[in-house]
């Protein structure tokens, strides 16, 4: 939600900022803008537009704006509608200070009233403009000193970037709850919400922690705690290539990321095996209960993980939405483990719920895709997926990588707890090594699935059904379709269909049935018969050579055979492709669906 980019150096800042904003488009936004201190250092030029980055670029075409320091921002509306007045950057009343901001200032109404009483006039409905005026009101003659004062008055979760004509050679940044990194270059430095924004220019970064303030000039970076103590920060290096964040000939990032899954699954298997944390699995030997908390697609991965962890490690597992878990009465003791799953490692609900659990004595584990993210630094133990940047807002490759990580986690815990034999461990692990090639086989059906998308694209509703470990895949299939096509879709455990949803079934309703040849096949088969008896249109995802279900289905997508526990990694691939093709045929923007953000850093 919202993207921040800042630059100070020897280049003209405008193209650097626009490039960075393009690389942050996946975060979701409805307006964009830049603020540049001119070459003379005595004026801030602010340009903003509602819509996409390309609208801002077209608006700037032919305008000669030059300066070596500036801020850029993509806004996802929280306070006030998407308008030019509400777009960032925001500037102080005298025009001497400009601000970009990600997050929510919880006490902004109180601060706004104080400032209005002093004569400050507001042009927008945002909480961000309060920060700009507050900086001007509290300015001491030293931007860093002023930042300490401002930070102590702000309540909420936020990241802020500041430039000023008073000190036109520096950017000041504050982090509390929202992601912010510093990119380290030669005679130039950057701030950004995420690594891809500046990957073209550097692969060396500093991750700011909550409650830290940075002063960035072209040759120096200094970091302080909120109480003024200077801190030593260790940079980290990323191995991502900028080409990973490009489309590489695909029409959309989502399409590219679906097709990258054979590699990302293989990389995650390899990465997990090469970076096992023995201390983590020692901790799990005595675990009495495991909570998995997550949001959206990561929550569905957690639901699948529950089946694996209970089966192989024999640890009781509860899976909860992080937003709900945080505010309910939790039962935590020294044998409780809480595992938080977040692609970005910045999801506010998941982060804060984990921090609460940690304070209460639980051991915490993070499963993330982004090295150096907040969650990776705040938990006791960390597991990574090895996917590289995922740009499409709708998660695809990170979902299957999360599944792989959770399976390996369950197997490793089971081995340590002696609840699975070494023979079974090795057998399942060896079968997992075949999954990337099986995913390749499914991806070869891309055109076949596109043809099915033509058939079903005009449906107004979908029902997705699955049983046991494939029930969460039904949920994920429904979520993918509604996220990117805006078609209403619901996922249900097939056995629950007769307790309500069966009333929806008629000859117009497509019912997607996830029915691999596993030990629940007969049960699921009966559920499909119930759908057909009510004239529902059945689209089955089934194991290759299954002729029985073919006779019962209107359409079928075959997947390769595997062992029962591994089917979820395969059954989800056709559902990703189906959703993608339906959405593109309907002309939807699959990489940046309306109202959605890749990284949700507010509650």
Coordinates of C-alpha atoms in Angstrom, one line a residue:
X1 CA 0.0 0.0 0.0
X2 CA 1.6 3.2 -1.2
X3 CA 5.1 3.3 -2.6
X4 CA 7.9 5.6 -1.5
X5 CA 11.1 6.4 -3.5
X6 CA 13.7 9.0 -2.7
X7 CA 16.9 10.0 -4.5
X8 CA 19.9 12.2 -3.7
X9 CA 23.0 12.1 -5.9
X10 CA 24.5 13.3 -9.2
X11 CA 21.8 12.3 -11.6
X12 CA 18.7 14.3 -12.5
X13 CA 16.2 12.9 -9.9
X14 CA 13.1 13.0 -12.2
X15 CA 13.8 9.8 -14.3
X16 CA 15.2 8.0 -11.3
X17 CA 12.0 8.7 -9.3
X18 CA 9.7 7.7 -12.2
X19 CA 11.6 4.5 -12.8
X20 CA 11.3 3.7 -9.1
X21 CA 7.6 4.4 -9.1
X22 CA 7.1 2.1 -12.0
X23 CA 8.8 -0.7 -10.1
X24 CA 6.5 -0.1 -7.1
X25 CA 3.3 -0.2 -9.2
X26 CA 2.6 -3.7 -8.0
X27 CA 1.9 -2.4 -4.5
X28 CA -1.4 -0.9 -5.6
X29 CA -2.2 2.8 -6.0
X30 CA -4.6 5.3 -7.4
X31 CA -2.5 8.5 -7.8
X32 CA 1.2 9.4 -8.1
X33 CA 3.5 12.4 -7.7
X34 CA 7.0 13.7 -7.4
X35 CA 8.7 16.5 -5.5
X36 CA 12.1 17.9 -6.7
X37 CA 14.3 20.5 -5.1
X38 CA 15.5 22.6 -8.0
X39 CA 19.2 23.0 -8.8
X40 CA 19.4 26.3 -7.0
X41 CA 18.2 24.6 -3.9
X42 CA 15.6 27.3 -3.0
X43 CA 12.4 25.9 -4.5
X44 CA 10.4 22.6 -4.3
X45 CA 8.6 21.6 -7.5
X46 CA 5.7 19.3 -7.0
X47 CA 3.8 17.5 -9.8
X48 CA 1.0 15.0 -9.2
X49 CA -1.6 13.1 -11.2
X50 CA -4.6 10.8 -10.5
X51 CA -4.3 7.5 -12.3
X52 CA -1.3 5.5 -13.4
X53 CA 2.4 6.3 -13.6
X54 CA 2.1 6.7 -17.3
X55 CA -0.5 9.5 -16.7
X56 CA 2.1 11.3 -14.6
X57 CA 4.8 10.7 -17.2
X58 CA 2.6 12.1 -20.0
X59 CA 1.8 15.1 -17.9
X60 CA 5.5 15.8 -17.3
X61 CA 6.4 15.3 -21.0
X62 CA 8.1 18.5 -22.2
X63 CA 8.4 20.0 -18.8
X64 CA 12.0 20.9 -17.9
X65 CA 12.4 19.9 -14.3
X66 CA 15.9 19.4 -13.0
X67 CA 17.3 18.7 -9.6
X68 CA 19.5 16.2 -7.9
X69 CA 17.3 15.4 -4.9
X70 CA 13.7 14.4 -4.7
X71 CA 10.8 12.2 -3.5
X72 CA 8.3 10.1 -5.4
X73 CA 5.1 8.4 -4.2
X74 CA 2.2 6.2 -5.3
X75 CA -0.9 6.6 -3.1
X76 CA -3.5 4.0 -2.2
X77 CA -6.3 6.1 -0.8
X78 CA -7.1 5.8 3.0
X79 CA -7.9 9.3 4.1
X80 CA -9.8 11.1 1.2
X81 CA -10.7 10.1 -2.3
X82 CA -8.1 9.7 -5.2
X83 CA -7.7 13.4 -6.2
X84 CA -4.7 15.6 -7.1
X85 CA -5.2 17.5 -3.8
X86 CA -4.9 14.2 -1.8
X87 CA -2.1 12.8 -3.9
X88 CA 1.5 12.9 -2.4
X89 CA 3.9 14.6 -2.0
X90 CA 2.4 17.1 0.4
X91 CA 4.1 20.4 1.1
X92 CA 4.2 22.7 4.1
X93 CA 2.4 26.0 4.1
X94 CA 5.5 28.0 3.2
X95 CA 6.5 25.5 0.5
X96 CA 9.8 24.8 2.2
X97 CA 9.2 21.2 3.3
X98 CA 7.8 18.3 1.2
X99 CA 6.6 14.9 2.6
X100 CA 5.8 11.4 1.3
X101 CA 4.2 9.0 3.7
X102 CA 3.0 5.4 3.8
X103 CA 0.7 4.2 6.6
X104 CA -1.8 5.8 8.9
X105 CA -1.3 8.6 11.5
X106 CA -3.9 7.6 14.1
X107 CA -3.8 10.9 16.0
X108 CA -3.9 13.1 12.9
X109 CA -7.3 14.7 13.8
X110 CA -5.9 15.9 17.1
X111 CA -2.7 17.3 15.4
X112 CA -4.7 18.8 12.6
X113 CA -6.9 20.8 15.1
X114 CA -3.8 22.1 16.9
X115 CA -2.3 23.2 13.7
X116 CA -5.5 24.8 12.4
X117 CA -5.7 26.7 15.7
X118 CA -2.3 28.1 14.9
X119 CA -3.4 29.3 11.5
X120 CA -2.3 26.5 9.2
X121 CA -4.6 25.9 6.3
X122 CA -5.1 22.4 4.8
X123 CA -5.6 21.7 1.1
X124 CA -6.3 18.0 1.3
X125 CA -8.3 15.4 3.4
X126 CA -5.2 13.4 4.1
X127 CA -3.4 12.6 7.4
X128 CA -0.1 13.2 5.5
X129 CA -0.5 16.9 5.1
X130 CA -0.5 17.1 8.9
X131 CA 3.1 15.9 8.9
X132 CA 4.2 18.5 6.4
X133 CA 2.7 21.3 8.5
X134 CA 4.0 19.8 11.7
X135 CA 7.6 19.8 10.4
X136 CA 7.2 23.5 9.5
X137 CA 5.7 24.3 12.9
X138 CA 8.4 22.5 14.9
X139 CA 11.4 23.4 12.7
X140 CA 14.4 24.4 14.9
X141 CA 16.9 25.3 12.2
X142 CA 18.0 21.7 12.1
X143 CA 16.1 19.1 10.0
X144 CA 17.2 16.1 12.0
X145 CA 16.4 17.7 15.4
X146 CA 13.0 18.7 14.0
X147 CA 12.4 15.1 12.9
X148 CA 13.0 13.8 16.4
X149 CA 10.4 16.2 17.6
X150 CA 7.9 15.3 14.9
X151 CA 8.4 11.5 15.3
X152 CA 7.6 11.7 19.0
X153 CA 4.2 13.4 18.3
X154 CA 3.1 10.9 15.6
X155 CA 1.0 7.9 16.6
X156 CA 0.4 5.0 14.3
X157 CA 2.3 2.8 11.8
X158 CA 4.1 4.8 9.1
X159 CA 7.1 5.5 6.9
X160 CA 8.0 9.0 6.0
X161 CA 10.4 10.7 3.6
X162 CA 11.2 14.4 4.0
X163 CA 13.1 17.0 1.9
X164 CA 13.5 20.7 2.6
X165 CA 14.9 23.8 1.0
X166 CA 16.3 24.6 4.4
X167 CA 18.8 21.8 3.9
X168 CA 18.6 20.9 0.2
X169 CA 21.3 18.3 0.2
X170 CA 19.6 15.6 2.3
X171 CA 16.6 13.3 2.7
X172 CA 15.4 12.5 6.2
X173 CA 13.4 9.2 6.7
X174 CA 11.4 7.8 9.6
X175 CA 10.3 4.2 9.9
X176 CA 7.6 3.0 12.4
X177 CA 5.6 0.0 11.3
X178 CA 5.7 0.5 7.5
X179 CA 8.6 -0.8 5.3
X180 CA 11.5 1.5 4.3
X181 CA 14.9 0.6 3.1
X182 CA 18.0 2.6 2.1
X183 CA 19.8 1.9 -1.1
X184 CA 23.5 2.5 -1.1
X185 CA 25.2 3.8 -4.3
X186 CA 28.4 5.5 -5.4
X187 CA 27.9 9.3 -4.9
X188 CA 24.2 8.6 -4.7
X189 CA 21.8 7.1 -2.2
X190 CA 18.1 6.1 -2.1
X191 CA 15.1 5.4 0.1
X192 CA 12.4 3.1 -1.0
X193 CA 9.4 1.0 0.2
X194 CA 10.9 -2.1 -1.5
X195 CA 14.1 -3.3 -3.1
X196 CA 12.9 -3.5 -6.8
X197 CA 12.4 0.3 -6.9
X198 CA 16.2 0.9 -6.9
X199 CA 17.6 -2.5 -8.1
X200 CA 18.6 -0.8 -11.3
X201 CA 21.1 1.3 -9.4
X202 CA 22.3 -0.8 -6.4
X203 CA 22.2 -4.2 -4.8
X204 CA 23.4 -3.0 -1.3
X205 CA 20.9 -2.0 1.3
X206 CA 20.2 -1.0 4.9
X207 CA 16.9 -2.0 6.4
X208 CA 15.5 0.5 8.8
X209 CA 13.9 -0.9 12.0
X210 CA 10.9 0.6 13.7
X211 CA 11.7 3.7 15.6
X212 CA 14.7 4.6 13.5
X213 CA 15.5 7.8 11.7
X214 CA 17.9 8.2 8.8
X215 CA 19.7 11.2 7.3
X216 CA 20.8 10.5 3.7
X217 CA 23.1 12.7 1.6
X218 CA 24.7 11.6 -1.7
X219 CA 27.9 10.5 0.1
X220 CA 26.7 9.5 3.6
X221 CA 24.0 7.7 5.5
X222 CA 23.5 8.1 9.2
X223 CA 20.9 6.3 11.3
X224 CA 19.6 7.2 14.7
X225 CA 17.1 5.9 17.2
X226 CA 14.1 8.1 17.9
X227 CA 15.8 9.3 21.2
X228 CA 18.8 10.6 19.2
X229 CA 21.3 7.8 19.7
X230 CA 23.5 7.2 16.6
X231 CA 23.4 3.6 15.4
X232 CA 25.7 1.4 13.5
X233 CA 23.8 -0.4 10.7
X234 CA 25.2 -3.4 8.8
X235 CA 24.3 -3.3 5.0
X236 CA 23.1 -6.4 3.2
X237 CA 23.5 -7.5 -0.4
X238 CA 20.8 -9.0 -2.6
X239 CA 21.5 -11.3 -5.6
X240 CA 18.4 -10.5 -7.5
X241 CA 19.0 -9.3 -11.1
X242 CA 16.9 -6.4 -12.3
X243 CA 15.7 -8.7 -15.2
X244 CA 13.8 -10.8 -12.6
X245 CA 11.5 -7.8 -12.1
X246 CA 10.9 -7.5 -15.9
X247 CA 8.2 -9.4 -17.9
X248 CA 10.7 -11.3 -20.1
X249 CA 8.4 -11.5 -23.1
X250 CA 5.2 -12.4 -21.2
X251 CA 2.2 -10.1 -21.5
X252 CA 1.8 -9.8 -17.7
X253 CA 3.8 -10.3 -14.6
X254 CA 1.2 -12.7 -13.3
X255 CA 1.6 -14.9 -16.4
X256 CA 5.3 -14.8 -16.1
X257 CA 5.2 -15.7 -12.4
X258 CA 2.8 -18.6 -13.0
X259 CA 5.3 -20.0 -15.5
X260 CA 8.2 -19.5 -13.2
X261 CA 6.9 -22.0 -10.7
X262 CA 8.9 -25.0 -11.7
X263 CA 12.1 -23.0 -11.0
X264 CA 10.8 -21.3 -7.8
X265 CA 9.6 -24.6 -6.4
X266 CA 13.0 -26.2 -7.1
X267 CA 14.8 -23.2 -5.7
X268 CA 12.8 -23.3 -2.5
X269 CA 13.5 -27.0 -2.0
X270 CA 17.2 -26.3 -2.5
X271 CA 17.2 -23.2 -0.3
X272 CA 15.4 -24.9 2.6
X273 CA 17.7 -27.9 2.5
X274 CA 20.8 -25.7 2.5
X275 CA 19.8 -23.4 5.3
X276 CA 18.2 -25.6 8.0
X277 CA 18.1 -24.1 11.4
X278 CA 18.8 -26.9 13.9
X279 CA 17.9 -24.7 16.8
X280 CA 14.4 -24.1 15.3
X281 CA 13.7 -27.8 15.1
X282 CA 15.0 -28.4 18.6
X283 CA 12.5 -25.9 19.8
X284 CA 9.7 -27.8 18.0
X285 CA 10.6 -31.0 19.9
X286 CA 8.8 -29.6 22.9
X287 CA 6.1 -27.6 21.2
X288 CA 2.6 -28.3 22.5
X289 CA 0.7 -26.1 20.2
X290 CA 1.3 -24.2 16.9
X291 CA -0.6 -21.2 15.7
X292 CA -0.3 -20.3 12.0
X293 CA -1.4 -16.7 11.3
X294 CA -1.6 -15.1 7.9
X295 CA -3.8 -13.1 5.5
X296 CA -5.3 -13.8 2.1
X297 CA -3.4 -16.3 0.0
X298 CA -0.8 -16.9 2.8
X299 CA -3.7 -17.9 5.0
X300 CA -4.7 -20.6 2.5
X301 CA -1.1 -21.9 2.5
X302 CA -1.4 -22.1 6.3
X303 CA -4.5 -24.2 6.0
X304 CA -2.7 -26.7 3.9
X305 CA 0.3 -26.5 6.2
X306 CA -2.0 -27.5 9.1
X307 CA -2.7 -30.9 7.5
X308 CA 1.0 -31.6 6.9
X309 CA 2.2 -30.5 10.4
X310 CA -0.5 -32.4 12.2
X311 CA 0.1 -35.5 10.0
X312 CA 3.9 -35.6 10.1
X313 CA 4.9 -33.7 13.3
X314 CA 1.8 -34.5 15.4
X315 CA 1.6 -30.9 16.7
X316 CA -1.9 -29.5 17.2
X317 CA -2.3 -26.6 14.8
X318 CA -4.7 -23.7 14.7
X319 CA -4.8 -21.5 11.6
X320 CA -6.2 -18.0 12.1
X321 CA -6.5 -14.7 10.2
X322 CA -3.8 -12.5 11.6
X323 CA -6.3 -9.6 11.9
X324 CA -8.6 -11.8 14.1
X325 CA -5.9 -13.5 16.1
X326 CA -4.4 -10.3 17.3
X327 CA -7.6 -9.2 19.0
X328 CA -8.8 -12.5 20.6
X329 CA -7.9 -14.1 23.9
X330 CA -4.9 -16.2 23.1
X331 CA -3.7 -19.3 25.0
X332 CA 0.1 -18.9 25.1
X333 CA 2.7 -20.6 27.2
X334 CA 6.4 -21.4 26.9
X335 CA 5.6 -24.4 24.7
X336 CA 3.5 -22.3 22.2
X337 CA 4.9 -21.6 18.7
X338 CA 3.4 -19.0 16.4
X339 CA 4.2 -19.1 12.7
X340 CA 3.4 -16.0 10.6
X341 CA 3.3 -16.2 6.8
X342 CA 3.7 -13.1 4.7
X343 CA 5.0 -12.8 1.2
X344 CA 6.4 -9.3 1.8
X345 CA 7.3 -9.7 5.4
X346 CA 5.6 -6.4 6.0
X347 CA 1.9 -7.3 6.3
X348 CA 0.8 -5.2 9.2
X349 CA -1.8 -7.6 10.8
X350 CA 0.7 -10.5 10.7
X351 CA 3.6 -8.5 12.0
X352 CA 1.8 -7.0 14.9
X353 CA 0.1 -10.2 15.9
X354 CA 3.5 -12.0 15.9
X355 CA 5.0 -9.2 18.0
X356 CA 2.1 -9.5 20.5
X357 CA 2.6 -13.3 20.7
X358 CA 6.3 -12.9 21.2
X359 CA 5.8 -10.5 24.1
X360 CA 3.5 -13.1 25.7
X361 CA 6.2 -15.7 25.6
X362 CA 5.6 -17.6 22.4
X363 CA 8.4 -18.7 20.1
X364 CA 7.9 -17.0 16.7
X365 CA 8.7 -18.1 13.2
X366 CA 8.4 -16.0 10.0
X367 CA 7.9 -17.5 6.5
X368 CA 8.6 -14.7 4.0
X369 CA 9.9 -14.1 0.5
X370 CA 11.8 -10.8 1.1
X371 CA 15.2 -10.9 2.7
X372 CA 15.7 -8.0 5.2
X373 CA 11.9 -7.5 5.6
X374 CA 10.6 -6.5 9.0
X375 CA 9.1 -9.9 9.8
X376 CA 12.4 -11.6 9.0
X377 CA 14.1 -9.4 11.6
X378 CA 11.5 -9.5 14.3
X379 CA 10.8 -13.2 14.7
X380 CA 12.9 -15.7 16.6
X381 CA 13.4 -17.9 13.5
X382 CA 13.0 -17.3 9.8
X383 CA 12.1 -19.5 6.8
X384 CA 12.4 -18.1 3.3
X385 CA 10.8 -18.9 0.0
X386 CA 13.2 -18.4 -2.9
X387 CA 11.0 -16.7 -5.5
X388 CA 12.7 -13.4 -6.3
X389 CA 10.4 -10.4 -6.6
X390 CA 6.7 -11.2 -7.1
X391 CA 5.3 -8.1 -8.9
X392 CA 1.7 -9.2 -9.8
X393 CA -0.6 -8.3 -6.9
X394 CA -2.3 -11.7 -7.0
X395 CA 0.1 -14.2 -5.4
X396 CA 1.0 -17.3 -7.5
X397 CA 4.6 -18.4 -7.3
X398 CA 5.0 -17.4 -3.7
X399 CA 1.9 -19.5 -2.8
X400 CA 3.4 -22.7 -4.1
X401 CA 6.7 -21.9 -2.6
X402 CA 5.0 -21.3 0.8
X403 CA 3.4 -24.8 0.4
X404 CA 6.8 -26.4 -0.3
X405 CA 8.4 -24.6 2.7
X406 CA 5.5 -25.7 5.0
X407 CA 5.8 -29.3 3.8
X408 CA 9.5 -29.4 4.4
X409 CA 9.0 -27.7 7.8
X410 CA 6.5 -30.4 8.7
X411 CA 8.7 -33.2 7.6
X412 CA 11.8 -31.8 9.4
X413 CA 9.8 -31.3 12.6
X414 CA 8.4 -34.8 12.4
X415 CA 11.9 -36.3 12.0
X416 CA 13.1 -34.3 15.0
X417 CA 10.1 -35.3 17.1
X418 CA 10.4 -38.9 15.9
X419 CA 6.8 -38.9 14.6
X420 CA 7.9 -39.9 11.1
X421 CA 10.4 -42.5 10.0
X422 CA 13.5 -41.7 8.1
X423 CA 12.3 -44.0 5.3
X424 CA 9.0 -42.1 5.0
X425 CA 10.8 -38.7 5.2
X426 CA 13.1 -39.6 2.4
X427 CA 10.3 -41.1 0.3
X428 CA 8.1 -38.0 0.5
X429 CA 11.2 -35.8 -0.1
X430 CA 12.1 -37.7 -3.2
X431 CA 8.6 -37.4 -4.5
X432 CA 8.7 -33.7 -3.9
X433 CA 11.8 -33.4 -6.2
X434 CA 9.6 -34.6 -9.1
X435 CA 7.0 -31.8 -8.5
X436 CA 8.8 -29.1 -10.7
X437 CA 8.6 -31.3 -13.8
X438 CA 5.0 -32.2 -13.1
X439 CA 4.2 -28.5 -12.8
X440 CA 5.9 -28.1 -16.2
X441 CA 3.5 -30.7 -17.6
X442 CA 0.5 -28.7 -16.4
X443 CA 1.8 -25.4 -17.8
X444 CA 1.9 -27.1 -21.2
X445 CA -2.0 -27.1 -21.0
X446 CA -2.0 -23.3 -21.0
X447 CA -3.9 -23.1 -24.4
X448 CA -6.3 -25.8 -23.4
X449 CA -7.2 -23.9 -20.2
X450 CA -7.5 -20.7 -22.2
X451 CA -10.1 -22.4 -24.4
X452 CA -12.0 -23.3 -21.2
X453 CA -11.8 -19.7 -20.0
X454 CA -13.6 -18.6 -23.2
X455 CA -16.4 -21.0 -22.3
X456 CA -16.8 -19.8 -18.7
X457 CA -15.8 -16.1 -18.9
X458 CA -19.3 -14.8 -18.9
X459 CA -20.5 -16.6 -15.8
X460 CA -21.5 -14.3 -13.0
X461 CA -20.7 -16.7 -10.1
X462 CA -18.5 -19.7 -9.5
X463 CA -18.4 -22.3 -6.7
X464 CA -15.1 -24.1 -6.0
X465 CA -15.2 -27.4 -4.0
X466 CA -12.5 -29.5 -2.5
X467 CA -12.0 -32.0 0.4
X468 CA -9.4 -32.3 3.2
X469 CA -6.0 -31.0 2.1
X470 CA -7.5 -29.8 -1.2
X471 CA -10.2 -27.7 0.4
X472 CA -7.8 -24.8 0.9
X473 CA -7.0 -25.0 -2.8
X474 CA -10.7 -24.5 -3.5
X475 CA -10.5 -21.4 -1.4
X476 CA -7.4 -20.2 -3.2
X477 CA -9.0 -20.8 -6.6
X478 CA -12.0 -18.8 -5.7
X479 CA -9.9 -16.0 -4.3
X480 CA -7.7 -15.8 -7.4
X481 CA -10.8 -15.6 -9.7
X482 CA -12.5 -12.8 -7.7
X483 CA -9.2 -10.9 -7.2
X484 CA -8.4 -10.4 -10.8
X485 CA -11.7 -11.0 -12.8
X486 CA -14.1 -9.4 -10.3
X487 CA -16.4 -12.4 -10.7
X488 CA -18.1 -13.5 -7.5
X489 CA -16.6 -16.8 -6.4
X490 CA -16.9 -18.9 -3.3
X491 CA -14.7 -21.8 -2.1
X492 CA -16.3 -24.5 0.1
X493 CA -15.4 -27.9 1.7
X494 CA -17.3 -30.2 -0.5
X495 CA -18.9 -32.1 2.4
X496 CA -20.4 -28.8 3.6
X497 CA -22.1 -28.1 0.3
X498 CA -25.4 -29.7 1.3
X499 CA -25.5 -27.5 4.4
X500 CA -26.4 -24.3 2.4
X501 CA -24.5 -23.7 -0.8
X502 CA -26.3 -26.5 -2.7
X503 CA -29.2 -24.0 -2.9
X504 CA -27.2 -21.9 -5.4
X505 CA -26.6 -24.7 -7.9
X506 CA -28.5 -24.6 -11.2
X507 CA -27.7 -25.0 -14.8
X508 CA -26.0 -21.6 -15.0
X509 CA -23.5 -22.1 -12.1
X510 CA -20.0 -23.4 -12.9
X511 CA -18.7 -25.6 -10.1
X512 CA -15.0 -26.2 -10.1
X513 CA -14.3 -29.5 -8.4
X514 CA -10.8 -30.3 -7.1
X515 CA -10.8 -34.1 -7.3
X516 CA -7.4 -35.8 -7.5
X517 CA -7.2 -39.6 -7.0
X518 CA -6.4 -39.4 -3.3
X519 CA -7.9 -41.2 -0.3
X520 CA -10.9 -38.8 -0.4
X521 CA -11.7 -39.5 -4.0
X522 CA -14.9 -41.5 -3.4
X523 CA -16.2 -38.9 -1.0
X524 CA -15.5 -36.1 -3.5
X525 CA -17.0 -38.2 -6.3
X526 CA -20.3 -38.3 -4.4
X527 CA -20.3 -34.6 -4.0
X528 CA -19.8 -34.1 -7.8
X529 CA -22.7 -36.4 -8.4
X530 CA -24.8 -34.1 -6.1
X531 CA -23.8 -31.1 -8.3
X532 CA -24.7 -32.9 -11.5
X533 CA -28.1 -34.0 -10.0
X534 CA -28.9 -30.3 -9.8
X535 CA -27.8 -29.6 -13.3
X536 CA -24.6 -27.7 -12.2
X537 CA -21.8 -27.3 -14.8
X538 CA -18.9 -29.3 -13.5
X539 CA -15.3 -28.4 -14.3
X540 CA -13.0 -30.9 -12.7
X541 CA -9.3 -30.8 -11.8
X542 CA -8.5 -34.5 -11.8
X543 CA -5.6 -37.0 -12.0
X544 CA -4.6 -38.0 -15.5
X545 CA -6.3 -41.1 -16.9
X546 CA -9.3 -40.8 -14.6
X547 CA -12.1 -41.8 -16.9
X548 CA -14.8 -42.0 -14.2
X549 CA -14.8 -38.4 -13.3
X550 CA -14.6 -37.5 -17.0
X551 CA -17.9 -39.1 -17.6
X552 CA -19.4 -36.9 -14.9
X553 CA -17.8 -33.6 -15.8
X554 CA -18.7 -31.0 -18.4
X555 CA -15.0 -30.2 -18.7
X556 CA -11.9 -31.6 -17.2
X557 CA -8.3 -30.5 -16.6
X558 CA -5.9 -33.3 -16.0
X559 CA -2.9 -33.1 -13.7
X560 CA 0.0 -35.6 -13.3
X561 CA -0.3 -38.3 -10.7
X562 CA 1.6 -37.9 -7.4
X563 CA 1.4 -39.0 -3.8
X564 CA -1.6 -37.8 -1.7
X565 CA 0.2 -35.1 0.4
X566 CA 1.7 -33.4 -2.7
X567 CA -1.5 -32.9 -4.7
X568 CA -2.2 -29.3 -3.4
X569 CA 1.0 -28.0 -5.1
X570 CA -0.3 -29.4 -8.5
X571 CA -4.1 -28.8 -8.2
X572 CA -3.7 -25.0 -7.7
X573 CA -1.8 -24.5 -11.0
X574 CA -4.8 -25.0 -13.3
X575 CA -6.9 -22.7 -11.1
X576 CA -4.3 -19.9 -11.4
X577 CA -4.2 -20.3 -15.2
X578 CA -8.0 -20.4 -15.4
X579 CA -8.4 -17.2 -13.4
X580 CA -5.6 -15.5 -15.4
X581 CA -7.2 -16.3 -18.7
X582 CA -10.8 -15.4 -17.7
X583 CA -9.6 -12.0 -16.4
X584 CA -7.5 -11.2 -19.4
X585 CA -10.3 -12.2 -21.8
X586 CA -12.5 -9.8 -19.8
X587 CA -10.0 -7.1 -20.3
X588 CA -9.0 -6.7 -16.6
X589 CA -5.7 -5.4 -15.3
X590 CA -4.4 -8.7 -13.8
X591 CA -1.2 -7.2 -12.4
X592 CA -2.8 -4.3 -10.6
X593 CA -6.5 -5.3 -9.8
X594 CA -8.7 -2.5 -8.6
X595 CA -8.7 -1.7 -4.9
X596 CA -5.9 -4.2 -4.1
X597 CA -2.4 -3.7 -2.9
X598 CA 0.5 -6.2 -3.0
X599 CA 1.8 -5.2 0.5
X600 CA -0.8 -4.3 3.0
X601 CA 1.0 -2.2 5.6
X602 CA -2.0 -0.8 7.4
X603 CA -4.6 -2.6 9.6

